[in-house]
Structures are given as structure tokens and as C-alpha cells.
PDB file of C-alpha atoms in Angstrom:
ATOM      1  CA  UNK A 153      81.890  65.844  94.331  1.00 69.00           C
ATOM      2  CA  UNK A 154      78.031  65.675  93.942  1.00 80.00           C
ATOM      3  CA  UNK A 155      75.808  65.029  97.123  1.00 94.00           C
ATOM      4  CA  UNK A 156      74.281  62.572  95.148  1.00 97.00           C
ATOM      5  CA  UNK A 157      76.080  60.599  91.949  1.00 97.00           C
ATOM      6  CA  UNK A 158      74.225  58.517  89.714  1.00 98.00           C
ATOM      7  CA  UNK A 159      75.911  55.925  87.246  1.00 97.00           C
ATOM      8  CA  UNK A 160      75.705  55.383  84.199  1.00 97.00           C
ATOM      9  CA  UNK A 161      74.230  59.253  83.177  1.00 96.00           C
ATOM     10  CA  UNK A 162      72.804  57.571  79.732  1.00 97.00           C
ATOM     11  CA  UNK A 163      72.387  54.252  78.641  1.00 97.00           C
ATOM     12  CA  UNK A 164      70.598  51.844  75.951  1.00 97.00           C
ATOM     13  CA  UNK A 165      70.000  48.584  76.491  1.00 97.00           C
ATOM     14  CA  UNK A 166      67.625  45.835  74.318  1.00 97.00           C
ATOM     15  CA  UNK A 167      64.475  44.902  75.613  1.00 98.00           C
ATOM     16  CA  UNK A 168      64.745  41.643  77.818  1.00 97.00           C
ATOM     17  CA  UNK A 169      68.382  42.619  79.282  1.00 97.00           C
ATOM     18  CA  UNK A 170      69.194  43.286  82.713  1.00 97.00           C
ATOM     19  CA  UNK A 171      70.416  46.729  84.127  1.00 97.00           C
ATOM     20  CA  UNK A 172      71.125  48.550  87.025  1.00 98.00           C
ATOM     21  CA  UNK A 173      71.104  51.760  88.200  1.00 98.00           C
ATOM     22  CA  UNK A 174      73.475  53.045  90.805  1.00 98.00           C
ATOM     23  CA  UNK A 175      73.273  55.675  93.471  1.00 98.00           C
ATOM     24  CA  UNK A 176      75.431  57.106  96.306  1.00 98.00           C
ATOM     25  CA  UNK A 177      75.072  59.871  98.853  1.00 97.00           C
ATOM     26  CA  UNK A 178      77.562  61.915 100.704  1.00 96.00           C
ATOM     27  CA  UNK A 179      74.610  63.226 102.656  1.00 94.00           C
ATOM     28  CA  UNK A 180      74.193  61.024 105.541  1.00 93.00           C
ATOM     29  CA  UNK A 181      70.827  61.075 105.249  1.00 93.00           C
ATOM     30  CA  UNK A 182      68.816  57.670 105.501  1.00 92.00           C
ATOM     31  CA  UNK A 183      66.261  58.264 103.369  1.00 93.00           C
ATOM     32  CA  UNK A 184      66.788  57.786  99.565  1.00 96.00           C
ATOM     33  CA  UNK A 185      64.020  57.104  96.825  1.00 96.00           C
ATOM     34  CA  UNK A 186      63.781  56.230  93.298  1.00 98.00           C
ATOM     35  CA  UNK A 187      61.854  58.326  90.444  1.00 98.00           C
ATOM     36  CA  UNK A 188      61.420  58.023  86.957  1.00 97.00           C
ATOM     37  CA  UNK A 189      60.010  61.498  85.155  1.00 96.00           C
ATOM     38  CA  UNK A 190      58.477  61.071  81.389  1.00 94.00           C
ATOM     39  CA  UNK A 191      57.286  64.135  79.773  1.00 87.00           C
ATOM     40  CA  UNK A 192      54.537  65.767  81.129  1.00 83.00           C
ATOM     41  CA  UNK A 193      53.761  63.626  84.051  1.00 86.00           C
ATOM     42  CA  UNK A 194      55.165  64.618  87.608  1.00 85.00           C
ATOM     43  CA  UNK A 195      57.639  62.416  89.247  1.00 94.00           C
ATOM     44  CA  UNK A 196      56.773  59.392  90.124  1.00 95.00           C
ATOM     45  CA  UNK A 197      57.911  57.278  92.902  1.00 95.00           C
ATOM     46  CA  UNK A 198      59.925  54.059  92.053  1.00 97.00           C
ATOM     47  CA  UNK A 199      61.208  52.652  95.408  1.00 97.00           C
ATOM     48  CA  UNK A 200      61.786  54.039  98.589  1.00 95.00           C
ATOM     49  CA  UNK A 201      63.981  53.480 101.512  1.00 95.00           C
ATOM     50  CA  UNK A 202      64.119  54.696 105.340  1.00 92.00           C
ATOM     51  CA  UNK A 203      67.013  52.700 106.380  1.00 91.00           C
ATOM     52  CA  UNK A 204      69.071  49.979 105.419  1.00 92.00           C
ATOM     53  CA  UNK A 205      66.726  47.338 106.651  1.00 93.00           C
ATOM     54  CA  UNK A 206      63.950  49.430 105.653  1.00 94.00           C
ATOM     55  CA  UNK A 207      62.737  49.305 101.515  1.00 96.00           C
ATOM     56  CA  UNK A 208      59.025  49.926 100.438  1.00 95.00           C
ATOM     57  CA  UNK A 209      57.112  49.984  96.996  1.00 96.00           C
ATOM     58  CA  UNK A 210      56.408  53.063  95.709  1.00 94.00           C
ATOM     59  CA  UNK A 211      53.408  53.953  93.096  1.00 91.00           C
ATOM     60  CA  UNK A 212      54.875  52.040  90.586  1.00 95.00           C
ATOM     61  CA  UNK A 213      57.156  49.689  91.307  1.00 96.00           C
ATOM     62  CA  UNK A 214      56.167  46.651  89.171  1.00 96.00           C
ATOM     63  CA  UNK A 215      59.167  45.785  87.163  1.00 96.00           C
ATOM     64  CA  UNK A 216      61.663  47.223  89.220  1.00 98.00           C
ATOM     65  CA  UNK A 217      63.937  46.127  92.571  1.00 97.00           C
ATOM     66  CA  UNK A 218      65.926  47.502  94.975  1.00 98.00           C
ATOM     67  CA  UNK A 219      68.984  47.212  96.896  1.00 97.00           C
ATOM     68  CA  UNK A 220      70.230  49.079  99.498  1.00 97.00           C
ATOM     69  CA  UNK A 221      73.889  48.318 100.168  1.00 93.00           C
ATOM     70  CA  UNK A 222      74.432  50.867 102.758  1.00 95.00           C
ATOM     71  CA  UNK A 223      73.311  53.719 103.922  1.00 94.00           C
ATOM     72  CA  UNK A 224      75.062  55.788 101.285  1.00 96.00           C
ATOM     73  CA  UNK A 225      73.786  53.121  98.509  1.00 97.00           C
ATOM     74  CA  UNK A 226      70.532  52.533  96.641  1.00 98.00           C
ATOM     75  CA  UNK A 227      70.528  50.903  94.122  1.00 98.00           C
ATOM     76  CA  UNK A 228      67.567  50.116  91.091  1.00 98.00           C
ATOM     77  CA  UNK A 229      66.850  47.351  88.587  1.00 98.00           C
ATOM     78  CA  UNK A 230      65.334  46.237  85.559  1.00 97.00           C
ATOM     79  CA  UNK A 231      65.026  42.127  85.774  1.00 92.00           C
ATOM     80  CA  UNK A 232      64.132  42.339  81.897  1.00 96.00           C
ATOM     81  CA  UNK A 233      63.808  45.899  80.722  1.00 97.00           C
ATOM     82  CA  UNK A 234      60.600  46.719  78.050  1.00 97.00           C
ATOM     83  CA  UNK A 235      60.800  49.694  75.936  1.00 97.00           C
ATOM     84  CA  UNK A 236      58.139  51.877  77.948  1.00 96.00           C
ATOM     85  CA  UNK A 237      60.622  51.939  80.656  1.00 97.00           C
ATOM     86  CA  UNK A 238      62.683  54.226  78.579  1.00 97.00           C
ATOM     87  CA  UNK A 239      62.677  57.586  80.766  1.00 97.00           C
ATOM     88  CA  UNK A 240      64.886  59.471  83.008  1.00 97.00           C
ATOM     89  CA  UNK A 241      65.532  58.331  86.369  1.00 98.00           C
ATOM     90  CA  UNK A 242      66.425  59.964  89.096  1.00 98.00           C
ATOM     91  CA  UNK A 243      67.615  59.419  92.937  1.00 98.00           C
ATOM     92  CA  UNK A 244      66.808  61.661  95.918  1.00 96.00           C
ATOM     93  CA  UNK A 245      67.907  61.602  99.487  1.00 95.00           C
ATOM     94  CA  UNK A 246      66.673  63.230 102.243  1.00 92.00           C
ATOM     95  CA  UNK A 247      66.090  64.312 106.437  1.00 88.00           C
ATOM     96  CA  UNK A 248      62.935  63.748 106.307  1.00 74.00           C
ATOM     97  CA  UNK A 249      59.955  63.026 103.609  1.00 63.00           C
ATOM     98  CA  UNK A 250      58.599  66.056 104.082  1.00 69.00           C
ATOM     99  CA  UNK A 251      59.762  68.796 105.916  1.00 73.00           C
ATOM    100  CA  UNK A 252      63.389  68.914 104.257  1.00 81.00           C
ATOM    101  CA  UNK A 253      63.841  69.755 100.604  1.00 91.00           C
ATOM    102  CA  UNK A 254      64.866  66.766  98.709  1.00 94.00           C
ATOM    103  CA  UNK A 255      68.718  66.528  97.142  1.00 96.00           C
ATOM    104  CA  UNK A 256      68.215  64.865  93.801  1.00 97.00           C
ATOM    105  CA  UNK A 257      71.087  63.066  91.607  1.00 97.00           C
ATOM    106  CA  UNK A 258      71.747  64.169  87.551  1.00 96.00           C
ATOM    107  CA  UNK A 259      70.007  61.692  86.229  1.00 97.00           C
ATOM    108  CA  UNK A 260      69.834  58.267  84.355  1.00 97.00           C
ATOM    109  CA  UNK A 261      68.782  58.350  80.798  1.00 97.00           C
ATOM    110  CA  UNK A 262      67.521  55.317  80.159  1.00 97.00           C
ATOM    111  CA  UNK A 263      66.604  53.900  76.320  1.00 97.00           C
ATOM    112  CA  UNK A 264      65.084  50.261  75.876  1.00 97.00           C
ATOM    113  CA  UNK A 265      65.314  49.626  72.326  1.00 97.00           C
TER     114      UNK A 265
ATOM    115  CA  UNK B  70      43.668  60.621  96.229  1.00 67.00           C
ATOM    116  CA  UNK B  71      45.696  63.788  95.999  1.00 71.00           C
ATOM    117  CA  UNK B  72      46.025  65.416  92.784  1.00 83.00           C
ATOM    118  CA  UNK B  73      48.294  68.820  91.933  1.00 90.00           C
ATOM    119  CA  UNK B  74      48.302  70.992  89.027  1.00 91.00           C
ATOM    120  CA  UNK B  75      50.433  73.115  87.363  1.00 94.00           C
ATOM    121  CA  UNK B  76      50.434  74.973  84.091  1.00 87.00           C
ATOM    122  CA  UNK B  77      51.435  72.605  81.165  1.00 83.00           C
ATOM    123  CA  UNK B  78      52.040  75.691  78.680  1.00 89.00           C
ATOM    124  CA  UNK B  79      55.331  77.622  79.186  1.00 93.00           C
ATOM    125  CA  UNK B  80      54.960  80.953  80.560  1.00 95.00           C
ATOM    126  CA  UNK B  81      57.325  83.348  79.019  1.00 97.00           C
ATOM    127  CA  UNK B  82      57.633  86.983  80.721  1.00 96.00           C
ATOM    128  CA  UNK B  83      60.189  89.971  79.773  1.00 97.00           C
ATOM    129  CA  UNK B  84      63.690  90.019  81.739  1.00 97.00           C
ATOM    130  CA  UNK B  85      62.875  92.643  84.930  1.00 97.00           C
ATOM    131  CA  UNK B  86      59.376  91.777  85.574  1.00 98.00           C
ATOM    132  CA  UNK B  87      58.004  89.172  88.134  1.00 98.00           C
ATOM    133  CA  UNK B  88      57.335  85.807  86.988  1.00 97.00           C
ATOM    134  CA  UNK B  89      54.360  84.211  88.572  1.00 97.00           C
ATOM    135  CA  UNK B  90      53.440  80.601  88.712  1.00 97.00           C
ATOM    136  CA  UNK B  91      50.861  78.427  90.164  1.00 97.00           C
ATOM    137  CA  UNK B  92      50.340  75.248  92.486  1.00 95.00           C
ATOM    138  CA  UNK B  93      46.835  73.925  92.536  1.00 94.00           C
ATOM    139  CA  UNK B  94      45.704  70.763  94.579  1.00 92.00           C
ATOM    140  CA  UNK B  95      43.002  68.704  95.205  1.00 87.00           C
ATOM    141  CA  UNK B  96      41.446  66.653  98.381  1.00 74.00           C
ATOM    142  CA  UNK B  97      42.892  67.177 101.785  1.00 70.00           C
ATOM    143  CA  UNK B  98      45.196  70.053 102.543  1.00 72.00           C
ATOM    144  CA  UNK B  99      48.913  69.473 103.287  1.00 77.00           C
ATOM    145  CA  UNK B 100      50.869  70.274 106.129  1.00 79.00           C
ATOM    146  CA  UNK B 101      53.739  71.674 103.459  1.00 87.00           C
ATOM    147  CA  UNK B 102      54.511  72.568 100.222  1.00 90.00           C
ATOM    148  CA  UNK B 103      58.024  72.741  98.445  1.00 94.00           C
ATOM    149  CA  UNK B 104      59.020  74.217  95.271  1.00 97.00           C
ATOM    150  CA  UNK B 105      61.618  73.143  93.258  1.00 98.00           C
ATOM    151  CA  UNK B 106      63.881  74.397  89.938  1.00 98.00           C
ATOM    152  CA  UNK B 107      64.558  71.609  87.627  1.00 97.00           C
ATOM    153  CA  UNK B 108      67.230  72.896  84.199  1.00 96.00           C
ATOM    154  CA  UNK B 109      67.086  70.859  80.845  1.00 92.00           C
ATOM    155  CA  UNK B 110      68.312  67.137  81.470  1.00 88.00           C
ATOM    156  CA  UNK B 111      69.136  67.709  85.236  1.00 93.00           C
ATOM    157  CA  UNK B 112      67.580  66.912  88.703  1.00 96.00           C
ATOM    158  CA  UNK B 113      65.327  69.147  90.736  1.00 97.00           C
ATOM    159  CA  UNK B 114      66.731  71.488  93.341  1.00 97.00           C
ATOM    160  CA  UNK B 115      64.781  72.448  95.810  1.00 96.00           C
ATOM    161  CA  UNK B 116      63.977  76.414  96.546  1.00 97.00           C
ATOM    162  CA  UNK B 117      61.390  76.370  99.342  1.00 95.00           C
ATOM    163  CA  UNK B 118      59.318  74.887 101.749  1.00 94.00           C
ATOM    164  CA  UNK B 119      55.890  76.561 103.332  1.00 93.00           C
ATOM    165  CA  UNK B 120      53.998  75.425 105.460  1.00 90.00           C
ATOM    166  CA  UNK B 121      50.161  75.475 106.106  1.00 87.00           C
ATOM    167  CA  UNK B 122      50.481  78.212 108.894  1.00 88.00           C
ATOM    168  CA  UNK B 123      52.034  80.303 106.930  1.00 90.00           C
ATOM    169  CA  UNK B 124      50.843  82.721 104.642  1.00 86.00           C
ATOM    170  CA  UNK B 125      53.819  83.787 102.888  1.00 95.00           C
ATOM    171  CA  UNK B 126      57.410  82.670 102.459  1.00 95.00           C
ATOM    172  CA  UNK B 127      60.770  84.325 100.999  1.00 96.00           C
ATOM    173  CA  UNK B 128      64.038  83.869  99.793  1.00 95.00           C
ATOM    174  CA  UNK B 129      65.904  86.593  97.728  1.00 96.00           C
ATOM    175  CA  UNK B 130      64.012  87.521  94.839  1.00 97.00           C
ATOM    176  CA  UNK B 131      61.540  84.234  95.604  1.00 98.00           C
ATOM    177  CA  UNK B 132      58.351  84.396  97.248  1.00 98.00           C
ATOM    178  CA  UNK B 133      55.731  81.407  97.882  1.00 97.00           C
ATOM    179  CA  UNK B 134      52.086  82.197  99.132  1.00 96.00           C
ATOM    180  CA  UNK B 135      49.979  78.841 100.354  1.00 92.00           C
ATOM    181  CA  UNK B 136      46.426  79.820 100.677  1.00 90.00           C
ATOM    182  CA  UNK B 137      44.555  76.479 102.337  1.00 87.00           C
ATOM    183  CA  UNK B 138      41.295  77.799 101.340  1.00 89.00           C
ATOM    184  CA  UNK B 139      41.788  78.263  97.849  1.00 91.00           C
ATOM    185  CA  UNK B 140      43.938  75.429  97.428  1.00 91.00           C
ATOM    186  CA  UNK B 141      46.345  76.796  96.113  1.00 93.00           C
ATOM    187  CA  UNK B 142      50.348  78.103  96.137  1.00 94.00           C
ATOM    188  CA  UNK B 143      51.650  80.753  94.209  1.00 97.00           C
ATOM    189  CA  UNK B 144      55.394  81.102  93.792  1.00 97.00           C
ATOM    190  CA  UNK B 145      57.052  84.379  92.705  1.00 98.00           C
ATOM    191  CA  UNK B 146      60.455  85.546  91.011  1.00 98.00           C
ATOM    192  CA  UNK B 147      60.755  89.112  91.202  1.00 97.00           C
ATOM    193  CA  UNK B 148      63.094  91.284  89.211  1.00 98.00           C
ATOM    194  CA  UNK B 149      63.335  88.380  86.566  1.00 97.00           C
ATOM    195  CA  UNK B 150      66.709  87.296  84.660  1.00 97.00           C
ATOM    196  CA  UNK B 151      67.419  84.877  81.618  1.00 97.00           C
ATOM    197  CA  UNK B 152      69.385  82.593  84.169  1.00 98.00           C
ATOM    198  CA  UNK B 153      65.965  82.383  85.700  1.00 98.00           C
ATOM    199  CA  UNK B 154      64.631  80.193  82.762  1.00 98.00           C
ATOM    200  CA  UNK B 155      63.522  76.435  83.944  1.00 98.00           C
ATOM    201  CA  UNK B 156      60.743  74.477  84.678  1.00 97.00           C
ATOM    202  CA  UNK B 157      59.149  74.911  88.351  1.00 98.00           C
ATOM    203  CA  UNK B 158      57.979  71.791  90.322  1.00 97.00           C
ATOM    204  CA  UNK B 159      55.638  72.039  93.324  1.00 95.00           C
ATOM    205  CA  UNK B 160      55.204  69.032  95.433  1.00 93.00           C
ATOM    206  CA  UNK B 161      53.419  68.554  98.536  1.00 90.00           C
ATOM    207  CA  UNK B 162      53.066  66.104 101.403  1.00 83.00           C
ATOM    208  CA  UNK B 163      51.272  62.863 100.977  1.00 78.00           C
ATOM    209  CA  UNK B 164      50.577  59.716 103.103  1.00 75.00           C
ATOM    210  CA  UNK B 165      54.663  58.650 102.624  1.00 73.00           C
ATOM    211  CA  UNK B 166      55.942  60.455 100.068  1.00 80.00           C
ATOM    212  CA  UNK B 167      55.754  64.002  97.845  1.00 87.00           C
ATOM    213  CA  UNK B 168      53.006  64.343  95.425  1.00 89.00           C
ATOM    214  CA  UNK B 169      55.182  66.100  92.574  1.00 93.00           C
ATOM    215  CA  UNK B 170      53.187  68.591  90.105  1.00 93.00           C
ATOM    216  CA  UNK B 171      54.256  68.170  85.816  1.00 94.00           C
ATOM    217  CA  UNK B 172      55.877  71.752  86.099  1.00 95.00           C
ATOM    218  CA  UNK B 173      55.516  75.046  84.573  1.00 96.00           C
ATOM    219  CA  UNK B 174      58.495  76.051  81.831  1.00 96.00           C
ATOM    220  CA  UNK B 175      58.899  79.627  82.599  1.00 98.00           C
ATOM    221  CA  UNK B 176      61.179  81.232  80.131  1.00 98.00           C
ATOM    222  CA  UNK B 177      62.555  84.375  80.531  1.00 98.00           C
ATOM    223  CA  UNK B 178      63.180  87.011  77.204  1.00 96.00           C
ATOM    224  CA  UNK B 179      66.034  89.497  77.333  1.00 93.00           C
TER     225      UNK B 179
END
């Protein structure tokens, strides 16, 4: 199994709907983030979380939450997705923000149609 | 605020020779660097950390320099191979997160 799995790997949805984007860690790490990556920007930082209790905003978190289940589960939503949310999302976990490599999921493709 | 750049066009270099890409940055200097391999559709995996006391860093056929004066990191693939081809992220430390660089394609011709 993957350190990190992300579900669903692709998905389209219709502007205005609801989704969610799931991620769990076999890690044990307490530190897990959200991304999204669009073509020819660097990541960007969603949502991040340093423990259970612990969720912060990241650079661009306006129309997007969080929930963080358990430490092994972070998860990411669109209240009412728009179609320049369509990119690829990703989840990371990690030791530490900076001085441990970061173990990334596969991937959400996301299309808002 | 902190800014890192990285090659937008694709490098391409001939199988057996070393690829060589570069990690500029902006503002303050971080405390570390990592590099990362990201394939088609798939998420980044990290190669290798430096940090800002060291000059030079390796791993294999890798090898990452972090010069603090010129702002800059160089990352190296030595003895290249088709199975080499990806795109290369840098990323360094921020104020609570990685700053990520767009990535350099580097393909690699038999």
C-alpha cells in the first residue's frame, strides 16, 4: 500500500456542487498539507495541519476547508466548486516542515465543468 | 517575500552525460533546500535535502551544491539515463511552509 492514498484519482464535477477530497497516511507523521499544482506555477499550499487539533490557512485557501479526522486523515473541500479550481491536487505528510523530505500522495485530478 | 526560480524550458541532454539544473532564490537565505523528482501525472518524491552549511551534497549519481552567496542551488545527475527523464522541483524553507520552484523538464535522449 501507498504511504499516502488519495481518493478519488480523477473526478468532474459541475460548478456549484460539493466535493471532497480524501487523504490517509500510513506514515505516522502529524503533519499533512494540501496543494494544488496548475501548469507552470509551483505548488501551492492549500491547508495545512500540525496535529489533529491543529489546522491553518495556507496561501490560498479561500474556497476550500479542512478536516482532519485523525491523525492518519486530512481531508479537503470544495463548498461550491468554480471552474478555475480545476487542477491537480495533491497531499503531503511529513516529520517536520522542513528538515524531512515531504511524502506526497498520486494525485486528485480535479475538472469543474 | 521569497521567490524561487527554475528554468521553464525543458532541458534535454544525450543519455551518458550529466544533466545540470538550477535553483535560484530571492530575499533571505534558507536554512535548507530540497529537491524533488515529480513523473507525468504523479506526486513529487523527494531526492535531497542541503543545508546552508553545506557546500555540497550526494546521493548516487545525484549531487546538489547550495551556494548562499550566489543564491543559488545547482543539482546534478551524472552518467544520465532515459529513466532519468522528469521534471525537477526545488523548494526551500519559508516562514511555515516550503516555497516550491515551477520545475525544470529535463529529458533525457538515447
Amino acid at each position: 500500500d501507498a504511504d499516502v492514498t488519495q481518493t478519488p484519482r480523477n473526478r468532474i464535477t459541475k460548478t456549484g456542487k460539493r466535493i471532497m477530497l480524501e487523504c490517509s497516511q500510513t506514515k505516522g507523521h502529524d503533519r499533512m498539507y494540501w496543494y494544488r499544482q496548475d501548469p507552470g506555477l509551483g505548488l501551492r499550499l492549500i491547508y495545512y495541519s500540525f496535529d489533529v487539533k491543529d489546522i491553518n490557512k495556507g496561501e490560498i485557501s479561500d474556497g476550500y476547508s479542512v478536516s482532519r479526522q485523525a491523525q492518519a486523515k486530512f481531508s479537503l473541500s470544495l463548498e461550491s466548486a468554480i471552474p478555475n479550481q480545476t487542477a491537480l491536487y495533491f497531499c503531503a505528510t511529513s516529520e517536520s516542515y522542513w528538515t524531512y523530505g515531504y511524502t506526497f500522495g498520486s494525485g486528485t485530478r480535479l475538472t469543474v465543468v | 517575500s521569497q521567490k524561487i526560480e527554475q528554468n521553464s524550458e525543458a532541458l534535454n541532454i544525450q543519455e551518458g552525460k550529466t544533466a545540470t539544473l538550477t535553483c535560484n532564490y530571492t530575499n533571505y537565505s534558507p536554512a535548507y533546500l530540497q529537491w524533488y523528482r515529480q513523473d507525468p501525472g504523479r506526486g513529487p518524491v523527494f531526492l535531497l535535502l542541503i543545508r546552508e552549511n553545506e557546500k555540497e551534497k550526494r546521493k548516487e549519481r545525484l549531487k546538489v551544491t547550495f551556494d548562499t552567496t550566489l543564491k543559488q542551488s545547482l543539482f546534478h545527475i551524472t552518467a544520465s539515463q532515459p529513466a532519468d527523464s522528469a521534471t525537477y522541483l526545488c523548494a526551500l524553507r519559508g516562514n511555515y511552509q516550503l516555497i516550491w520552484g515551477a520545475g525544470t523538464k529535463l529529458i533525457i535522449k538515447p
